[in-house]
Short mmCIF file of C-alpha atoms in Angstrom, two decimals:
data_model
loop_
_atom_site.label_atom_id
_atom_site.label_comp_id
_atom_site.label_asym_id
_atom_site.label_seq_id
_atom_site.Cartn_x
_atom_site.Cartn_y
_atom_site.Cartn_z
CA UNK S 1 7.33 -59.06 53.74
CA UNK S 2 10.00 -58.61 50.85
CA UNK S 3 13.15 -57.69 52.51
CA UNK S 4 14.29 -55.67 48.90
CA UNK S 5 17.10 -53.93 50.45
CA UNK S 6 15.95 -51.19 48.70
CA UNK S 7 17.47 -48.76 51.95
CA UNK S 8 19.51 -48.75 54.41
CA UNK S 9 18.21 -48.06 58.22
CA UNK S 10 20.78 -45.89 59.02
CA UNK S 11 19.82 -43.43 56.08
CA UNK S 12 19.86 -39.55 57.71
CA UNK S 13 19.23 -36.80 55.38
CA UNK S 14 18.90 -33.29 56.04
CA UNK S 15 15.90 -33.44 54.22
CA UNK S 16 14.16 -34.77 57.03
CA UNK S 17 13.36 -31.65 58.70
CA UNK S 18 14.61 -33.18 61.99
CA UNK S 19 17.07 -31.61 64.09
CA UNK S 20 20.27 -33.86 64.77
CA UNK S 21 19.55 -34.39 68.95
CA UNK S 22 15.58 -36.03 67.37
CA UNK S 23 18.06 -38.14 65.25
CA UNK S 24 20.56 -39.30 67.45
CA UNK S 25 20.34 -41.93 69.59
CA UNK S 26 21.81 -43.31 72.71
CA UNK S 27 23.60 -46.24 72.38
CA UNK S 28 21.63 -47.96 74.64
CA UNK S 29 18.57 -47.32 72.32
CA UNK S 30 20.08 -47.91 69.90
CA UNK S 31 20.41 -51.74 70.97
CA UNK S 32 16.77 -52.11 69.73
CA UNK S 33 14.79 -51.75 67.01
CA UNK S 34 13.53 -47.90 67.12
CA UNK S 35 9.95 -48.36 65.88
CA UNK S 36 8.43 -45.22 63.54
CA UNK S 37 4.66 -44.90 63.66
CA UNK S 38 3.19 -42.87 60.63
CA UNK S 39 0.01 -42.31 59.51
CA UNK S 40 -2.97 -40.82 56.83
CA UNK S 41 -5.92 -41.27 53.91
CA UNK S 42 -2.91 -41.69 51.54
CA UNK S 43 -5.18 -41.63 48.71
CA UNK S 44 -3.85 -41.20 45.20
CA UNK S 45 -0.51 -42.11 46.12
CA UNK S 46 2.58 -40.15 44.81
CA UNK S 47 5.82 -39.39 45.46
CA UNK S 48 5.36 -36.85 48.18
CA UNK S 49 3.99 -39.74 49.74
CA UNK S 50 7.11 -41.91 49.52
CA UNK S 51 9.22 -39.10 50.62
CA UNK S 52 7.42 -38.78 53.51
CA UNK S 53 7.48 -42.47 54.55
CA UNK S 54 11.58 -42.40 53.39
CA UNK S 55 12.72 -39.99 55.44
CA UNK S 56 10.14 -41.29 58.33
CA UNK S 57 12.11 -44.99 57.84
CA UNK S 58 15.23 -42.63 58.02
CA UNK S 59 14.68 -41.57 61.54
CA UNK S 60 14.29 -45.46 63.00
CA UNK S 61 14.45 -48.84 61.98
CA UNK S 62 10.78 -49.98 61.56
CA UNK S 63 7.93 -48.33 59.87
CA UNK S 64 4.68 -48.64 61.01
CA UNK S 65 1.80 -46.66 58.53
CA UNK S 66 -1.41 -46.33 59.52
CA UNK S 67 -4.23 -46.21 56.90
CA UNK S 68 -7.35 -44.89 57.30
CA UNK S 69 -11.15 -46.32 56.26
CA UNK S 70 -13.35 -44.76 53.68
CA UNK S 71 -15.98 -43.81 56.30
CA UNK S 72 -13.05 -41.63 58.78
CA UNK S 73 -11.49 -40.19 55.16
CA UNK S 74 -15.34 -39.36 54.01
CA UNK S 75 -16.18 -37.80 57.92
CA UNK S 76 -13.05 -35.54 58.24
CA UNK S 77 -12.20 -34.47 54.52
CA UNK S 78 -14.50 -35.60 52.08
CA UNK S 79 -14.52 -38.83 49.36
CA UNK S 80 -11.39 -40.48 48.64
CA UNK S 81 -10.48 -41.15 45.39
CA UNK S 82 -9.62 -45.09 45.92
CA UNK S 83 -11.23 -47.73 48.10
CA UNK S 84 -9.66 -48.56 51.39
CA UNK S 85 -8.58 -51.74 50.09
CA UNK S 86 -6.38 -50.35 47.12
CA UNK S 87 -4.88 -47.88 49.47
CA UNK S 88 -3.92 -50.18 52.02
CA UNK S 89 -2.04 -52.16 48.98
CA UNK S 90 -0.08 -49.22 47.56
CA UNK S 91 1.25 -48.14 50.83
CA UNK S 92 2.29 -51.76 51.32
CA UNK S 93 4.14 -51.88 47.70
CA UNK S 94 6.25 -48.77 49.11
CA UNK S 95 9.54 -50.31 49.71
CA UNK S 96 10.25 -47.84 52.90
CA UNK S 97 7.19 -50.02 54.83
CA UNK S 98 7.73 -52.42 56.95
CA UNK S 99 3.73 -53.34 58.05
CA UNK S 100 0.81 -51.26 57.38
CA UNK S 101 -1.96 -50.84 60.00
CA UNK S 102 -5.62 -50.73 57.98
CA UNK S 103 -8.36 -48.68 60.09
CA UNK S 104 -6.02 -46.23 61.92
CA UNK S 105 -7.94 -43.88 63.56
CA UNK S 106 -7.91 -40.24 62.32
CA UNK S 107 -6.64 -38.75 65.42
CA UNK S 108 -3.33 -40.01 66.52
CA UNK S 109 -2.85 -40.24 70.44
CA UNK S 110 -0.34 -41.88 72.54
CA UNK S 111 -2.38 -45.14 72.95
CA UNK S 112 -2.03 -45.75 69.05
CA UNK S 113 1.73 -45.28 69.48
CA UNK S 114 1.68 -47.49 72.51
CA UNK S 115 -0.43 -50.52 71.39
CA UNK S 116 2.30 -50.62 68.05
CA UNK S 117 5.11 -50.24 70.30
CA UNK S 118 5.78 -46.89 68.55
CA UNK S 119 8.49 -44.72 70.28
CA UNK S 120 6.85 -41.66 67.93
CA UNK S 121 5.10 -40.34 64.89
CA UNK S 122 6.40 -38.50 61.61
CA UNK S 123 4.26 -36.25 60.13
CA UNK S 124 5.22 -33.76 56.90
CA UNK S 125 5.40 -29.87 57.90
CA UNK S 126 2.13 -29.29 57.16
CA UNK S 127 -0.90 -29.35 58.79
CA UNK S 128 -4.02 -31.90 59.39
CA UNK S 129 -7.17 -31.10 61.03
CA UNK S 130 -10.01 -32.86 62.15
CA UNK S 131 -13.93 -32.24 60.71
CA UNK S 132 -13.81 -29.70 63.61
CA UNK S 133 -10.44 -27.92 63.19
CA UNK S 134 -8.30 -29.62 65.33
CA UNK S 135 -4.95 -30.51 64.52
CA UNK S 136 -4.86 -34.42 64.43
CA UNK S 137 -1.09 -34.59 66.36
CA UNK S 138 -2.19 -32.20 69.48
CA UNK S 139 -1.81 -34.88 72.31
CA UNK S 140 1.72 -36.88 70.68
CA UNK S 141 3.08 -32.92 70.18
CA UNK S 142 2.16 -32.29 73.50
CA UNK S 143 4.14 -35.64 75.24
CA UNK S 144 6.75 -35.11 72.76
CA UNK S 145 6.74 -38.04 70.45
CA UNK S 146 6.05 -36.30 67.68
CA UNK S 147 8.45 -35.86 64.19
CA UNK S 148 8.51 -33.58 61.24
CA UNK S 149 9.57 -34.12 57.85
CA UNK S 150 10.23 -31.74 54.93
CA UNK S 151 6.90 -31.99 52.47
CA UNK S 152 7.72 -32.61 48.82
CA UNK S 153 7.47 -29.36 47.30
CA UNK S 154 5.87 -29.34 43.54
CA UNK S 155 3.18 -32.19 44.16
CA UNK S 156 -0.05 -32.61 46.01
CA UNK S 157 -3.41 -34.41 45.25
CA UNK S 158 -4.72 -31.34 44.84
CA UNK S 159 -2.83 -30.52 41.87
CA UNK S 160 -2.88 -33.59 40.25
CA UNK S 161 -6.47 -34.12 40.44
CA UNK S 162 -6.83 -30.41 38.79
CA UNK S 163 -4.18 -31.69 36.17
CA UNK S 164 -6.89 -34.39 35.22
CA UNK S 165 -10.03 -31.87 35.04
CA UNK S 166 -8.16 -28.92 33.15
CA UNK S 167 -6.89 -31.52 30.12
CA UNK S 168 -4.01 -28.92 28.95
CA UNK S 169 -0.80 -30.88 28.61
CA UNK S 170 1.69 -28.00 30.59
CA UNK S 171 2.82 -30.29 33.28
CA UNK S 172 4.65 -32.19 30.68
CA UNK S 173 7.37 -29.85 31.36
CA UNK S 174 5.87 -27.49 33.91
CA UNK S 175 6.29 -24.30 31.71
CA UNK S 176 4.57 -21.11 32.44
CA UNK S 177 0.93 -20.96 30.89
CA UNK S 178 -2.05 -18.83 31.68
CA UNK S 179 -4.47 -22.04 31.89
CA UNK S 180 -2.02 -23.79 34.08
CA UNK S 181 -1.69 -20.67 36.02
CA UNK S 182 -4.99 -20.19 36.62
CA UNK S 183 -5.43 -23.95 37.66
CA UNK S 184 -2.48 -23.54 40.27
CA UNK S 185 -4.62 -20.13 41.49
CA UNK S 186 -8.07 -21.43 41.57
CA UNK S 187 -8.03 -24.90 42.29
CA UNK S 188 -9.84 -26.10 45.26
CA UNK S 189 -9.59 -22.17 46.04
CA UNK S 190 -11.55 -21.01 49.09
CA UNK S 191 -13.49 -17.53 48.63
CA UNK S 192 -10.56 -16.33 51.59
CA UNK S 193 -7.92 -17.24 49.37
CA UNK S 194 -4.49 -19.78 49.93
CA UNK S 195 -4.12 -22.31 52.89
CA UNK S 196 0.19 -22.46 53.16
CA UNK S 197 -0.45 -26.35 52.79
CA UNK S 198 -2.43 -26.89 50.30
CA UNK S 199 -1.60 -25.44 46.80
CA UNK S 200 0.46 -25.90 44.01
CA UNK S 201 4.09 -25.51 43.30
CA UNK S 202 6.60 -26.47 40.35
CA UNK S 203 8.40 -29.71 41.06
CA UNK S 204 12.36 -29.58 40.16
CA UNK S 205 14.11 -32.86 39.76
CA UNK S 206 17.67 -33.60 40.85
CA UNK S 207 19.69 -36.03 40.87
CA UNK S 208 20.18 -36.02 44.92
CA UNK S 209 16.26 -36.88 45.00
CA UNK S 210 16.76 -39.66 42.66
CA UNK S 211 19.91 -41.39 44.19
CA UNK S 212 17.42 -41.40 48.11
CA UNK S 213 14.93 -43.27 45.64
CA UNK S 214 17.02 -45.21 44.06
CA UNK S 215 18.11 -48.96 45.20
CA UNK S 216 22.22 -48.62 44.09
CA UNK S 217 22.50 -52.02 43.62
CA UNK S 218 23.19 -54.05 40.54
CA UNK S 219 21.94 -57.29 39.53
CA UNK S 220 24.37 -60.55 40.77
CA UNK S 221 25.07 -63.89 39.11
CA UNK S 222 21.71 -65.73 39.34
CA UNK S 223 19.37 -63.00 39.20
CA UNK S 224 16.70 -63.21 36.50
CA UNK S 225 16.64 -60.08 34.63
CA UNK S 226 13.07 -58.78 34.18
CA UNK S 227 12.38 -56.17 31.47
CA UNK S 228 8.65 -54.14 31.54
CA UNK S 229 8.03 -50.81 29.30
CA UNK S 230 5.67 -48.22 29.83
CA UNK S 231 4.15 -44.94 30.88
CA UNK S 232 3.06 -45.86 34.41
CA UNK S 233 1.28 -42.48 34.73
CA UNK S 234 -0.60 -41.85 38.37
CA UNK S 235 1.41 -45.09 39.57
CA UNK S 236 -1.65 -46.89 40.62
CA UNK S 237 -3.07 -49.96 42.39
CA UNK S 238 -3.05 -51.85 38.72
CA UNK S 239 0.90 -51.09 38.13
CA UNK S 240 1.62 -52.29 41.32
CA UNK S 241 -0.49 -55.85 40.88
CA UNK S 242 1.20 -55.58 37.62
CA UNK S 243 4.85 -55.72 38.83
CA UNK S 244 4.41 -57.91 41.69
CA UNK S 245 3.00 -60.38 38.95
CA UNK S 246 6.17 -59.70 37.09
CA UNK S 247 8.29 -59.87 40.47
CA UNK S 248 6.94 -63.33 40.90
CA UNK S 249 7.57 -64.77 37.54
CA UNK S 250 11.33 -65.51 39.03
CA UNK S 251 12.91 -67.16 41.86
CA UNK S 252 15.57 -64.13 41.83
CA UNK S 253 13.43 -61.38 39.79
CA UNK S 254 15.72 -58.38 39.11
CA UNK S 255 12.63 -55.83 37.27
CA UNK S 256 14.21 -52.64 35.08
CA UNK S 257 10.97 -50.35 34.31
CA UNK S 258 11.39 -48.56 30.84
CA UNK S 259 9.89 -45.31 31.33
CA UNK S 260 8.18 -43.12 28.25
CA UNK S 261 9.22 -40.00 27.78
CA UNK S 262 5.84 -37.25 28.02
CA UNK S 263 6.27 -37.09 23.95
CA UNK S 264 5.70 -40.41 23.33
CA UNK S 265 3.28 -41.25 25.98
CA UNK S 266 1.14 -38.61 24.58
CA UNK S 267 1.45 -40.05 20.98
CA UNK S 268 0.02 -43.33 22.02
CA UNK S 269 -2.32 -42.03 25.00
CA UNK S 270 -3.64 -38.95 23.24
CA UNK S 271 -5.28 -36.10 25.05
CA UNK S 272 -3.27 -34.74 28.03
CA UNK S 273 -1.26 -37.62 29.21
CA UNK S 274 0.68 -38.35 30.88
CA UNK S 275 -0.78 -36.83 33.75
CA UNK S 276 2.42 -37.26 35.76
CA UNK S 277 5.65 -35.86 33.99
CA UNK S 278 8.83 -38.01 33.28
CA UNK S 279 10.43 -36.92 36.61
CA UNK S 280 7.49 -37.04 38.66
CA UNK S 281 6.73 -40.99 37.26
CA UNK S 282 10.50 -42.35 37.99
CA UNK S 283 9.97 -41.13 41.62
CA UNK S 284 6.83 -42.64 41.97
CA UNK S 285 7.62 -45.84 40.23
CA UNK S 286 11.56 -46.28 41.85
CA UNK S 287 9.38 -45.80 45.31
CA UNK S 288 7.82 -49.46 44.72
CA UNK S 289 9.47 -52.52 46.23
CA UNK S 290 8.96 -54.69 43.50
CA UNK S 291 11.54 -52.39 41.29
CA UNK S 292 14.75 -52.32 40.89
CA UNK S 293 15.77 -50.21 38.35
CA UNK S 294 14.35 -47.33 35.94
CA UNK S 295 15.14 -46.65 32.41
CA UNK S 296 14.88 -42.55 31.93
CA UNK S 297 13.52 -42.39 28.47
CA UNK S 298 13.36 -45.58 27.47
CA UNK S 299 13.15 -46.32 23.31
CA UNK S 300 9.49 -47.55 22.61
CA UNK S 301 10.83 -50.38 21.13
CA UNK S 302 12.20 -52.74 22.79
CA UNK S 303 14.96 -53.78 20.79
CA UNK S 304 18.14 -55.63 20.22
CA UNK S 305 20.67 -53.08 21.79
CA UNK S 306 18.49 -52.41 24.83
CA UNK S 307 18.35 -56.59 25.49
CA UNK S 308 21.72 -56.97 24.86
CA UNK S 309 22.80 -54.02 27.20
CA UNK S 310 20.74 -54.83 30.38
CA UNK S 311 21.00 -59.24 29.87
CA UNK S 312 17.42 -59.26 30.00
CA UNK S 313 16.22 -62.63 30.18
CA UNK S 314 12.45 -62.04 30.48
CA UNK S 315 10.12 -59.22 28.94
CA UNK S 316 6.72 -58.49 30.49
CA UNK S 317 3.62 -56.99 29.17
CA UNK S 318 -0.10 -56.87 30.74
CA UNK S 319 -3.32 -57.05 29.16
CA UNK S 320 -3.57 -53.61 28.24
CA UNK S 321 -3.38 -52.57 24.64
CA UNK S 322 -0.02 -53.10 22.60
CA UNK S 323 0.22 -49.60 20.80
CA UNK S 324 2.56 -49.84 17.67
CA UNK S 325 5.59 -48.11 16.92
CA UNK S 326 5.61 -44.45 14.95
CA UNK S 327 6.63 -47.17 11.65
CA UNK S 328 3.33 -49.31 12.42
CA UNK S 329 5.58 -52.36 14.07
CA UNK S 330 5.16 -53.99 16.77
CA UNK S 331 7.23 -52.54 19.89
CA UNK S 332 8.06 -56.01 21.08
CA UNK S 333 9.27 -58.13 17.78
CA UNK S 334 12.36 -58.46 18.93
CA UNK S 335 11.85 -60.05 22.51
CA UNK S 336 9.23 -62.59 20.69
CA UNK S 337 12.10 -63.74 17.91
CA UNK S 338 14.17 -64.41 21.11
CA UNK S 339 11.25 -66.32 22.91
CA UNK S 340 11.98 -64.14 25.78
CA UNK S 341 8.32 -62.29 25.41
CA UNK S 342 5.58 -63.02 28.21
CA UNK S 343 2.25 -61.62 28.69
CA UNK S 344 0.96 -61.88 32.18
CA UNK S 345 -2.29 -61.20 34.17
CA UNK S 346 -2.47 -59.65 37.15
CA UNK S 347 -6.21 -59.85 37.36
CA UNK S 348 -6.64 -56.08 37.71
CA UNK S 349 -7.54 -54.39 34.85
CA UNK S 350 -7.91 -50.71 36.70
CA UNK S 351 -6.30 -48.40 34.16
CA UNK S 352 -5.09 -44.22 34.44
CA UNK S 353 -8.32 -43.96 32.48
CA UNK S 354 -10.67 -45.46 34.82
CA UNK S 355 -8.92 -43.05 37.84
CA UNK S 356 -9.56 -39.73 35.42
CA UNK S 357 -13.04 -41.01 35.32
CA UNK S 358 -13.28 -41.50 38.82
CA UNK S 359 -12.34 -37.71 38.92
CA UNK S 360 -14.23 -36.32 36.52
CA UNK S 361 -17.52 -38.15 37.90
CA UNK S 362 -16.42 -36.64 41.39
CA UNK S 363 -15.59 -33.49 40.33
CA UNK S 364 -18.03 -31.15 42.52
CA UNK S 365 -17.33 -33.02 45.23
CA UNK S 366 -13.32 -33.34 44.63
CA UNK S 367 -13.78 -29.05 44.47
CA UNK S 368 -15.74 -28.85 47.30
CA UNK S 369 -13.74 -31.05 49.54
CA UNK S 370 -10.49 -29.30 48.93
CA UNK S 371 -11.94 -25.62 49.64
CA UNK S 372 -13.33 -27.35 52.84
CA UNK S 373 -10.05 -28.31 53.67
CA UNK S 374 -8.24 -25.16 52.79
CA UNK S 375 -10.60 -23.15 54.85
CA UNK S 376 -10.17 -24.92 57.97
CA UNK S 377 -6.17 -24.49 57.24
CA UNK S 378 -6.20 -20.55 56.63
CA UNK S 379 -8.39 -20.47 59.93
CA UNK S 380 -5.82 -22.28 61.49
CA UNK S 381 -2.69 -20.21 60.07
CA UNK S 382 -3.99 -17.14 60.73
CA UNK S 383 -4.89 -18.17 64.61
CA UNK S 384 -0.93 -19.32 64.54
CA UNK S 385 -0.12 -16.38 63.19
CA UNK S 386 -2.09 -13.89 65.53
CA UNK S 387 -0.41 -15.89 68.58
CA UNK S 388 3.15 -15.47 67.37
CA UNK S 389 2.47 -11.91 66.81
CA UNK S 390 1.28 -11.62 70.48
CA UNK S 391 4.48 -13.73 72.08
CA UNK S 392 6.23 -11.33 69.97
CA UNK S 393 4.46 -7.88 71.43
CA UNK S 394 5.33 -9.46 74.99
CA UNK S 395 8.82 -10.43 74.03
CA UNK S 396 8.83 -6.91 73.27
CA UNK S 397 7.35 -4.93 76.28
CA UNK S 398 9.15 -7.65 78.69
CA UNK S 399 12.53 -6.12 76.89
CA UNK S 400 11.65 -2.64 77.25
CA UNK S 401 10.65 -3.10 81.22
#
């Protein structure tokens, strides 16, 4: 377990969605080690993700995520996009984990919480049912040892898988467009119309939501200063084998990611990526425990002001292609004249590419599997709905007795 110090235990937002009183603790609880049980597919990975499992970390001191098989994902919601295997390793490169559980089961119940020592779940205010319509957290509601957290508005697989299938380039900088717009209306659309949790909306970055991601700390005397460039678009199972190969390459690895702007990943990538939009891809890649620092924008090549600034002593590349720079040179001249250049191999050569054509392959069964799942959520919302209305009509005739 890498002990990154990439947050702090005590971290309480208000983003959380929990009251103070589910915060607070007694002091004599607080003597221990409050143990946070979470849980899902978490397939395709993004930064809605990590916010989930931050401000679940926020709420104890160990976090505990669940992760569930192929065969549970396949029974209750449809195909997943990645194996079991490579979701069980993402969620464990999130730097908010402290141990993963692989094969949770789909429905969480008080025995799961007790066999992990759990003193209660976290779940994002929205809703997951079973292959029958049953929502997932009924029995730890119920005993109360249950949490919510604030979803991350302005991402969801959903969206990003119809990103990959419509091929316009609009979420570069989420600007109003009739294709987009009619991806964000139709997507995974049931013939009944819009579940309230599932669905597109426009993600807006600030800076609050980058300072929760973000480590704050520096590097010290002694720390090896580890330089890597690139678009890391639909931060993947291959990035993350990618940086912990570059995390290991020191005894004291301090690794600054150079992100791409959309404009210059799309010169070199072509077509519609990235997929993910400058904003969206620092969240996702500041989220990963083997980072330490991002680079907004970072020049394609890597050159002598950009060493000098950050003291980088190493710079990484993978295996993957070396595209040259607008002027035909070579991006990384200047690191090789210093002898500070090293290629590595992770021994994973899964690229963005490879998921789009996962997609793409899938796509019928992508579509049908998310207007399953957003017809069991209106039928759920709209019995919700019809029992609030009726509390309210006896709230009503109680008053006027």
């Amino acid at each position: 377990m890498i002990k990154n110090g990439h947050h702090t235990s005590n971290e309480q937002g208000i983003e959380s969605g929990a009251k103070q009183g589910d915060l607070a603790c007694s002091p004599e609880k607080r003597k221990r080690s409050v143990r946070v049980w979470c849980d899902g597919c978490y397939d395709m990975v993004h930064y809605g993700h990590s916010n989930q499992l931050r401000q679940a970390k926020a709420m104890g001191d160990y976090l505990i995520v669940g992760v569930h098989t192929d065969e549970e994902i396949s029974k209750h919601k449809g195909p997943p996009v990645f194996t079991q295997a490579e979701r069980y390793k993402m969620v464990q490169a999130i730097k908010w984990v402290d141990e993963i559980v692989e094969g949770a089961p789909y429905v969480t119940t008080l025995d799961t919480l007790d066999k992990y020592n759990s003193d209660f779940c976290v779940h994002g205010d929205d809703i997951t049912l079973t292959v029958d319509g049953k929502d997932t957290y009924a029995e730890v509601k119920r005993e109360g040892r249950y949490r919510e957290c604030r979803r991350t508005q302005g991402v969801s697989t959903t969206d990003l898988v119809g990103r990959m299938l419509l091929m316009t380039k609009t979420h570069h900088s989420n600007i109003d467009n009739s294709d987009y717009q009619q991806h964000t209306d139709n997507f995974g659309k049931g013939p009944k119309g819009h579940s309230p949790w599932t669905g597109v909306s426009q993600f807006l970055q600030t800076s609050q939501k980058i300072i929760q991601f973000a480590s704050g700390q520096e590097a010290q005397p002694g720390d090896t200063i580890i330089y890597v460039a690139g678009a890391f678009d639909l931060f993947h199972i291959g990035h993350v084998d990618f940086l912990e190969t570059v995390y290991k390459q020191a005894e004291r690895p301090y690794v600054i990611v150079g992100l791409h702007f959309d404009q210059e990943v799309n010169r070199y990538k072509g077509k519609n990526y990235p997929i993910m939009n400058i904003h969206e891809r620092t969240l996702s890649v500041l989220a990963c425990r083997y980072v330490s620092e991002v680079v907004i924008g970072a020049p394609y090549a890597v050159g002598k002001d950009l060493l000098d600034h950050f003291k980088v002593d190493l710079v990484c590349h993978g295996k993957t292609e070396v595209f040259p720079d607008r002027d035909t040179a070579d991006p990384y001249a200047e690191p090789k004249k210093r002898g500070i250049f090293r290629t590595v191999d992770s021994g994973n050569g899964l690229t963005t590419d490879d998921i789009v054509q996962r997609i793409i392959k899938n796509r019928l069964q992508f579509e049908a599997r998310n207007q399953k799942k957003e017809a069991k959520e209106i039928a759920v919302f709209e019995a919700m709905k019809r029992q609030a209305e009726g509390e309210r009509a006896g709230d009503t005739a109680q008053a006027a007795q």
